[in-house]
XYZ file of C-alpha atoms in Angstrom:
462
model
C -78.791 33.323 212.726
C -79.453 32.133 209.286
C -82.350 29.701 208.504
C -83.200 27.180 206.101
C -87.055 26.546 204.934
C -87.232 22.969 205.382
C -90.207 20.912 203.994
C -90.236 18.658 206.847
C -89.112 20.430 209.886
C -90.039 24.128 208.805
C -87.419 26.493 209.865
C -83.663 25.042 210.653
C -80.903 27.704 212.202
C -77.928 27.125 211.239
C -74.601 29.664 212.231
C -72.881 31.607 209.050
C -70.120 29.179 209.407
C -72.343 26.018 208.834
C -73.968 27.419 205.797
C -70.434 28.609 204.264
C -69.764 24.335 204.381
C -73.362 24.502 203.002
C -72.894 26.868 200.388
C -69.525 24.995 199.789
C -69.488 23.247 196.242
C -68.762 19.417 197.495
C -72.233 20.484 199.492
C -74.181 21.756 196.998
C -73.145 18.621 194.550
C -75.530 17.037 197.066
C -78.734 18.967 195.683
C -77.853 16.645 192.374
C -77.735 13.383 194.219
C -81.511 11.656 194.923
C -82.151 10.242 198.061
C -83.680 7.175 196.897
C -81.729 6.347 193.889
C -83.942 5.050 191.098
C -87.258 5.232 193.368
C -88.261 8.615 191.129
C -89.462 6.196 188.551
C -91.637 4.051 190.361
C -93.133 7.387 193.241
C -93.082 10.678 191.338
C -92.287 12.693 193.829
C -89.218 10.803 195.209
C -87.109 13.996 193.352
C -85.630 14.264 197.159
C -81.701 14.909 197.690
C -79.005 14.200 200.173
C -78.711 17.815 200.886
C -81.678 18.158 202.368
C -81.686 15.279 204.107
C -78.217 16.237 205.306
C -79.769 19.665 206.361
C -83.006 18.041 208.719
C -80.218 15.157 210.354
C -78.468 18.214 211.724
C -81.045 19.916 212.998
C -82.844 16.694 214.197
C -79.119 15.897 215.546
C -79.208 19.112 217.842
C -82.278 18.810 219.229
C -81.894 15.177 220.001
C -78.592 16.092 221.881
C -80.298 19.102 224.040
C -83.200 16.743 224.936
C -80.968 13.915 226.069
C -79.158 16.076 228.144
C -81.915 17.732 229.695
C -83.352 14.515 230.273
C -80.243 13.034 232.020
C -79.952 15.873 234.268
C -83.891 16.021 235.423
C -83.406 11.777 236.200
C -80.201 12.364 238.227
C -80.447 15.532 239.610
C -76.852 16.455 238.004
C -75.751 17.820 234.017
C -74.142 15.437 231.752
C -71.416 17.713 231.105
C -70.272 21.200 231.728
C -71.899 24.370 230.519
C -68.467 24.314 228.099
C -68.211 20.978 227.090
C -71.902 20.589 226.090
C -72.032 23.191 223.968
C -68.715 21.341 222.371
C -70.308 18.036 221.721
C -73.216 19.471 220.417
C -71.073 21.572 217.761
C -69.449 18.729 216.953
C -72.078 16.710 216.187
C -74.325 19.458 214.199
C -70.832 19.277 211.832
C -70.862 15.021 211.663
C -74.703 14.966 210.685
C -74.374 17.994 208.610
C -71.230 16.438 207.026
C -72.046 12.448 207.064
C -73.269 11.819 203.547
C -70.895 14.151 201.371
C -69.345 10.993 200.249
C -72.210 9.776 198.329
C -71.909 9.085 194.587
C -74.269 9.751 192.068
C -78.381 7.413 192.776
C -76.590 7.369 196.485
C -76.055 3.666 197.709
C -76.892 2.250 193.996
C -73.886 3.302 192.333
C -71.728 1.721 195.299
C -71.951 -1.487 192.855
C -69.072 0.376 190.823
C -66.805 0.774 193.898
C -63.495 -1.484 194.312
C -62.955 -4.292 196.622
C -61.434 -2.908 200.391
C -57.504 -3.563 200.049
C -57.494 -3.205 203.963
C -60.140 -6.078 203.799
C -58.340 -9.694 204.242
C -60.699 -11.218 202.755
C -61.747 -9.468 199.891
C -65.382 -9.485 200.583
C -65.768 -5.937 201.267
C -65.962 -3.128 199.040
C -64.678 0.429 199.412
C -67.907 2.226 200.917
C -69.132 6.113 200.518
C -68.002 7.196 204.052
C -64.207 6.638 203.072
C -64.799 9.589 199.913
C -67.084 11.637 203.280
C -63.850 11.076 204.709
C -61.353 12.440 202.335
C -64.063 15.402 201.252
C -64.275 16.822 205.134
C -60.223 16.530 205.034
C -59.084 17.368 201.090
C -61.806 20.129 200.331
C -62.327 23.543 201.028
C -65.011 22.194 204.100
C -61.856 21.364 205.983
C -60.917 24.983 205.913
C -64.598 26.149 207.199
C -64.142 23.522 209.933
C -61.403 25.425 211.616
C -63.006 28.381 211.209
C -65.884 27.052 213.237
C -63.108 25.722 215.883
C -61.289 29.179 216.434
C -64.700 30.644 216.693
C -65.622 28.266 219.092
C -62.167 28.537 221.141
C -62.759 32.305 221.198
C -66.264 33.014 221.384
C -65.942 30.775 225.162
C -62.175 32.581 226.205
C -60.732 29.501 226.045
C -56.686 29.750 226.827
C -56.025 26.685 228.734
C -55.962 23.275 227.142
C -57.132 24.526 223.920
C -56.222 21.782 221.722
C -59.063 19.448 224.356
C -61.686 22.046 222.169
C -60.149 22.112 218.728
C -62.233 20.897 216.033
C -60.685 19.045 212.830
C -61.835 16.961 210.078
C -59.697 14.042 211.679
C -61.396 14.384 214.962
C -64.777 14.282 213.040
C -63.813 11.094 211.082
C -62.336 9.391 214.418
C -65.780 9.903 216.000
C -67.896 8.825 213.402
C -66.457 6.870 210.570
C -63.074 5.529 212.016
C -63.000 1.867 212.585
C -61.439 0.429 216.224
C -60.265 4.733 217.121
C -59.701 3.535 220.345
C -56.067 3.525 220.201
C -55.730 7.171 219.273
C -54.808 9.377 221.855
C -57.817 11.674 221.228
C -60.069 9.276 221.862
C -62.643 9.650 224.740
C -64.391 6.882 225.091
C -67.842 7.558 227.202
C -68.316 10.530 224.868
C -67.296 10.117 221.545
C -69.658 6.675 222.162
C -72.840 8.610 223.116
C -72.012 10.804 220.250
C -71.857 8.294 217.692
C -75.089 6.910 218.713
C -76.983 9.808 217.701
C -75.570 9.261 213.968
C -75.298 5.318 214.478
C -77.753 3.536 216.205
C -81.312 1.925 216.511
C -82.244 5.832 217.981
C -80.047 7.657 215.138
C -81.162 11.024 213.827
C -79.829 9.506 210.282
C -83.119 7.029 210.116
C -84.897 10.059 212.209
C -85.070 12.321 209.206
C -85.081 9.962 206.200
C -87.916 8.099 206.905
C -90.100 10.949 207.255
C -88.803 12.859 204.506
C -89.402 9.305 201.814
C -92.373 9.260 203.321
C -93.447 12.719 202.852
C -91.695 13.068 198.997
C -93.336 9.828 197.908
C -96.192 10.372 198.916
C -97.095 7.369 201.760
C -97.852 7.142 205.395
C -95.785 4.427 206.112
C -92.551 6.002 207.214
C -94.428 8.488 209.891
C -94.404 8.259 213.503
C -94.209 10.872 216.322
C -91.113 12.268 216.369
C -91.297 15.146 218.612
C -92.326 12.648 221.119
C -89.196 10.223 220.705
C -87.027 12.843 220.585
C -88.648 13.943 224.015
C -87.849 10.385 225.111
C -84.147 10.122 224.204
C -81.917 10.156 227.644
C -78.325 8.771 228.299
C -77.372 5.842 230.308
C -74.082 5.369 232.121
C -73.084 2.084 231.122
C -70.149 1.842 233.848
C -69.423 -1.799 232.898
C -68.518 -1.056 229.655
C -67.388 2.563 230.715
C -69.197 4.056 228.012
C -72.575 6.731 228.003
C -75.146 5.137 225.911
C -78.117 7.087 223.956
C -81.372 5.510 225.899
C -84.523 5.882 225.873
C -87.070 6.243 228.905
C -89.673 3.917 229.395
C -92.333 6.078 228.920
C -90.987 6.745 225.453
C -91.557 2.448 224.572
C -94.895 3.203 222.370
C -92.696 6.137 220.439
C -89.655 3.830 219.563
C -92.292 1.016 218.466
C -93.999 3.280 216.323
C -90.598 4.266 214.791
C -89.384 0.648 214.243
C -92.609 -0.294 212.573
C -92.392 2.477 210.205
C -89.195 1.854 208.818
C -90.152 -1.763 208.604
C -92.771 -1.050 206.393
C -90.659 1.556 204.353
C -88.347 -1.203 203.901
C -90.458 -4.132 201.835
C -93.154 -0.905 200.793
C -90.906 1.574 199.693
C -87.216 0.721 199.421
C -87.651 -2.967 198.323
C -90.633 -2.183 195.855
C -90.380 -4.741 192.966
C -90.271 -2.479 190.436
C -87.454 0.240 192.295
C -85.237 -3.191 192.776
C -84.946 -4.051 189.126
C -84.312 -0.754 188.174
C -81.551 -0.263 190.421
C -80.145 -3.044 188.821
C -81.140 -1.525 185.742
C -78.984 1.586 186.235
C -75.585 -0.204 187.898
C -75.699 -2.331 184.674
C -75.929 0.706 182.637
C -73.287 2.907 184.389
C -71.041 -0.468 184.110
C -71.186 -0.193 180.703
C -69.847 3.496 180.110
C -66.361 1.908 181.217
C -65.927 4.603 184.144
C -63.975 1.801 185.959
C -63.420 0.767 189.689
C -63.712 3.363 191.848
C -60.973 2.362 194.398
C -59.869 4.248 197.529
C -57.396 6.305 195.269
C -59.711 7.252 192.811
C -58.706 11.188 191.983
C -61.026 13.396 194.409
C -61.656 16.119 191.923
C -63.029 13.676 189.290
C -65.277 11.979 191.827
C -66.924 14.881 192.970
C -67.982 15.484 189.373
C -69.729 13.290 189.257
C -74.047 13.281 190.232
C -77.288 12.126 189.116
C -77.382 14.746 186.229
C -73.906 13.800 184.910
C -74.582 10.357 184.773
C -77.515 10.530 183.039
C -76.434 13.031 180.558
C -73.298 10.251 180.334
C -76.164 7.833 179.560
C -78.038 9.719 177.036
C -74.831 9.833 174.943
C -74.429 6.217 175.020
C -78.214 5.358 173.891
C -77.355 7.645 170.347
C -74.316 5.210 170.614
C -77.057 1.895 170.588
C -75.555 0.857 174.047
C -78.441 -1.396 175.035
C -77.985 -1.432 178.735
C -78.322 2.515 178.394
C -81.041 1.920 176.257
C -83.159 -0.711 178.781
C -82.238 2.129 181.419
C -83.576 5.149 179.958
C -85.776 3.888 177.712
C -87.568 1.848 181.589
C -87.623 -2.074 179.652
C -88.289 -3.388 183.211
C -89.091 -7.694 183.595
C -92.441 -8.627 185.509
C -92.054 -9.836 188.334
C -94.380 -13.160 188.015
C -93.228 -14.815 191.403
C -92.438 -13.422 195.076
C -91.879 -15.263 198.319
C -93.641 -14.046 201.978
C -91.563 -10.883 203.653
C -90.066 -13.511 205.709
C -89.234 -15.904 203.782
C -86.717 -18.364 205.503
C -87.751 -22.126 205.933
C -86.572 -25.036 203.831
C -90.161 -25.444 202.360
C -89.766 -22.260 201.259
C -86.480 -22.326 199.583
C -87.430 -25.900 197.729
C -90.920 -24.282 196.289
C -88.955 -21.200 195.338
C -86.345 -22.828 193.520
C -88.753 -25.507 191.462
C -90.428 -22.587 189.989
C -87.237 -20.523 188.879
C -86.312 -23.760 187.457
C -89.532 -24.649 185.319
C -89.404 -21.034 184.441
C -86.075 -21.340 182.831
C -86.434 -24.618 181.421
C -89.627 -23.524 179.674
C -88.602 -20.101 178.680
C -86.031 -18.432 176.173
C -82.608 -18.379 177.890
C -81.900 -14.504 179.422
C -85.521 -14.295 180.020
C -85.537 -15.183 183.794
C -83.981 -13.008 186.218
C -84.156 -13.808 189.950
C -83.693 -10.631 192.760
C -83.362 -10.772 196.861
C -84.451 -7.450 199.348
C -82.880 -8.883 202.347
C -82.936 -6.108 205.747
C -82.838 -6.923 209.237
C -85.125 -3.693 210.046
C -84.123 -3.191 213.769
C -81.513 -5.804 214.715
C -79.816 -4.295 218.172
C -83.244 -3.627 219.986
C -84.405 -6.906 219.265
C -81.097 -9.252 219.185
C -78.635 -7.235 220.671
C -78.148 -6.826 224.343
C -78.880 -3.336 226.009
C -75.129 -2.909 227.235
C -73.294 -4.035 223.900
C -70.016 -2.824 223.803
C -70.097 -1.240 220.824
C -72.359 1.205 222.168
C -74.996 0.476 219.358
C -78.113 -1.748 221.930
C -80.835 0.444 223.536
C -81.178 0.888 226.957
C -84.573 1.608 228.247
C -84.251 3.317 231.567
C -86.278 2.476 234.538
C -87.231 5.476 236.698
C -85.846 5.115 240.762
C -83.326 2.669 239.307
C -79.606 2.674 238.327
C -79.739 -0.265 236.372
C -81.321 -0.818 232.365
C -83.469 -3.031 230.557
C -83.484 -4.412 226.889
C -85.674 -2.632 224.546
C -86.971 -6.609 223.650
C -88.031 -6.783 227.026
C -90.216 -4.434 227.592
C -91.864 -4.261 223.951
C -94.211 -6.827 223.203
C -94.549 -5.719 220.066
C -90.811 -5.607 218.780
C -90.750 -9.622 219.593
C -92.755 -10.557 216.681
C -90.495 -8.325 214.461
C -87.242 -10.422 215.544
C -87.593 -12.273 212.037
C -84.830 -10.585 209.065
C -86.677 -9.409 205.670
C -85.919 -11.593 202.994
C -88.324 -11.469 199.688
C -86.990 -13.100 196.578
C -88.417 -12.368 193.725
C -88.792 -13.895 189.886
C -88.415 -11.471 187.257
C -89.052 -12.587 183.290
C -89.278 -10.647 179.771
C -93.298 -8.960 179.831
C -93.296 -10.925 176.467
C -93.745 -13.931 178.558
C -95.644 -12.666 181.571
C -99.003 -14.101 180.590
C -96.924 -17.301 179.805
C -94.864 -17.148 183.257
C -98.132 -16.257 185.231
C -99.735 -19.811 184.124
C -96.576 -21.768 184.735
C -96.970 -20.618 188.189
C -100.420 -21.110 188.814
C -100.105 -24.688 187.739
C -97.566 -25.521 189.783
C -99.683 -24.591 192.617
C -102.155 -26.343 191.485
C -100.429 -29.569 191.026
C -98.836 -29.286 194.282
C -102.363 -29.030 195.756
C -103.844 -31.945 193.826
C -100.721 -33.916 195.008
C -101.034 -32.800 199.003
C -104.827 -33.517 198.805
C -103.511 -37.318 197.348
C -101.333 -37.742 199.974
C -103.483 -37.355 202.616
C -106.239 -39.926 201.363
């Protein structure tokens, strides 16, 4: 079996199949598409791609599935699933997690500001998202081919002659698993297990988050994003919700202290890492410069062939061009003209008093500075939302369950974690940017205004 050298998680098998989708070229326009968008100009080393974070979900993916299974079966006494039908769900999902981010444009999630409004949306709040272009690349490409090669290997390799199309794998079947919305009404559908399946690519205990924060971590060079994964992974277990009728990825309750750890660390990846200051504006930065080459709405039609063309590398070349053409947003772009940031709420920023002091200072700012020169951004992440505010037997299969050895029954995550109650709070920093011509100037403004706000407080209470 081939392997892959993998930075994070050393050696990863994959079967000749899997690496023809790798080899593939929709795949390998992945090794041209950064993981953390603009974040290679603020950490150095955050040169990191989707395909190898596609890579380490799939092999975090499998193991995650074999341990959960194993677990299940020592808590019960009984397997999951059939010797057959395991080793079917776990193909399956080593093809969604090796498959789920081929849909990314170029700077990943940043360039989604180019993407069209959802026609399917009524009301026209939501745009057309990367997972519909997974979708059509898994169904449109050559990969779609590869996938049923790896089904009629499958179907023969296990002498299967009865009730084949139950073991068929398609791209549709994929898609209905993992990206479709409300697939209940399709025939195919199976519930319980297509549920527990999703969960390990879309949940609080998702491989997805597994693998990317320690790979940001590792690439840019900080210890926020680590925790102890071979341990959580050794805690993951399945719960048979049969209210709901659905399995449900769990985790055991000796595993608490591993899932906190994880939470924590992608909480402080969030307002360390992927809401730095700096990595905001330039984000902003970049979608106002690729707005300006006139490459349009990309809508839910948009031609395939042309989308795939484009990456990181095209873009920027796309860029360059339009800086000898004196574009300016190309030019404040390449050429890095960030704004200071002179002003910055608390991580949690949510009260009233908050909002008024906040807003008094973005308004002295701009009454006292040159109009353009004040420019106001919000990082806004719930980092955990269903183990702290969602119920343990959600029906959308996305709480955690934390199961309770010599017991049938579940718990909420939120109540048996001390620690994840004081995390219940959503991230929400907002930020004043201005010109660096007028930081010095900015930087005074706001000092006085705390300091006539304190002379004023110490009046009042004479």
């Amino acid at each position: 079996m081939p392997k892959i050298r993998d930075p994070i998680h050393d050696f990863v098998e994959v079967t000749d199949l899997e690496l023809k989708i790798i080899d593939s070229a929709p795949f390998q326009r992945l090794r041209n598409i950064k993981q953390l968008a603009t974040s290679y100009l603020v950490y150095p080393g955050a040169e990191h791609t989707r395909f190898g974070h596609s890579i380490g979900v799939m092999h975090l993916a499998s193991k995650a599935f074999v341990s959960a299974m194993n677990n299940y079966a020592n808590r019960t006494g009984e397997r999951l699933f059939n010797n057959l039908d395991e080793a079917w769900y776990k193909q399956v999902l080593r093809l969604i997690a090796l498959t789920h981010d081929l849909g990314h444009g170029p700077f990943s999630h940043a360039f989604e500001g180019l993407f069209a409004k959802d026609p399917n949306d009524p009301k026209d709040k939501k745009r057309v998202e990367h997972e519909h272009f997974t979708m059509r690349i898994i169904c449109e490409t050559e990969i779609a081919g590869y996938i049923k090669q790896i089904s009629e290997k499958f179907i023969s390799d296990n002498h299967i002659v009865d009730d084949i199309e139950k073991y068929e794998i398609t791209p549709s079947l994929l898609w209905l698993i993992y990206g479709q919305k409300s697939p209940e009404n399709d025939y195919r559908y199976r519930q319980r297990e297509f549920k527990l399946l999703r969960g390990f690519m879309d949940s609080e205990l998702d491989c997805d988050k597994m693998d990317y924060l320690l790979r940001d971590s590792y690439f840019c060079g900080v210890n926020y994003g680590k925790y102890d994964v071979e341990k959580f992974i050794s805690s993951l277990t399945v719960y048979n919700n049969e209210k709901d009728n659905i399995f449900q990825l769990a985790i055991d309750r000796d595993g608490i202290h591993a899932f906190e750890e994880f939470v924590i660390a992608r909480y402080f990846m969030f307002i360390q890492v992927y809401f730095h200051k700096t990595r905001c504006y330039l984000d902003y930065l970049m979608i106002k410069a690729v707005k300006s080459l006139n490459i349009g709405e990309i809508n839910s039609e948009f031609p395939l062939d042309q989308y795939l063309k484009y990456d990181d590398n095209v873009i920027i070349g796309l860029l360059k061009e339009a800086v000898q053409k004196n574009n300016e947003d190309a030019i404040n772009f390449m050429e890095r003209n960030v704004k200071s940031c002179v002003y910055q709420t608390r991580i949690h920023s949510n009260s009233t008093e908050e909002n008024v002091v906040y807003n008094q200072i973005k308004l002295t700012l701009s009454e006292r500075l040159k109009k353009g020169s004040v420019w106001e951004g919000q990082a806004e992440k719930h980092p955990h939302k269903m183990p702290v505010i969602g119920k343990f037997d959600d029906p959308e299969g996305k709480g955690v369950p934390v199961v309770v050895p010599h017991s049938k029954t579940a718990k909420s995550i939120i109540e048996e974690s001390v620690l994840l109650k004081g995390l219940n709070s959503p991230i929400n920093i907002r930020r004043i940017y201005v010109d660096k011509l007028d930081r010095d100037k900015s930087l005074e403004i706001v000092r006085n205004f705390y300091n006539d706000t304190i002379v004023e407080d110490e009046g009042d209470n004479l």
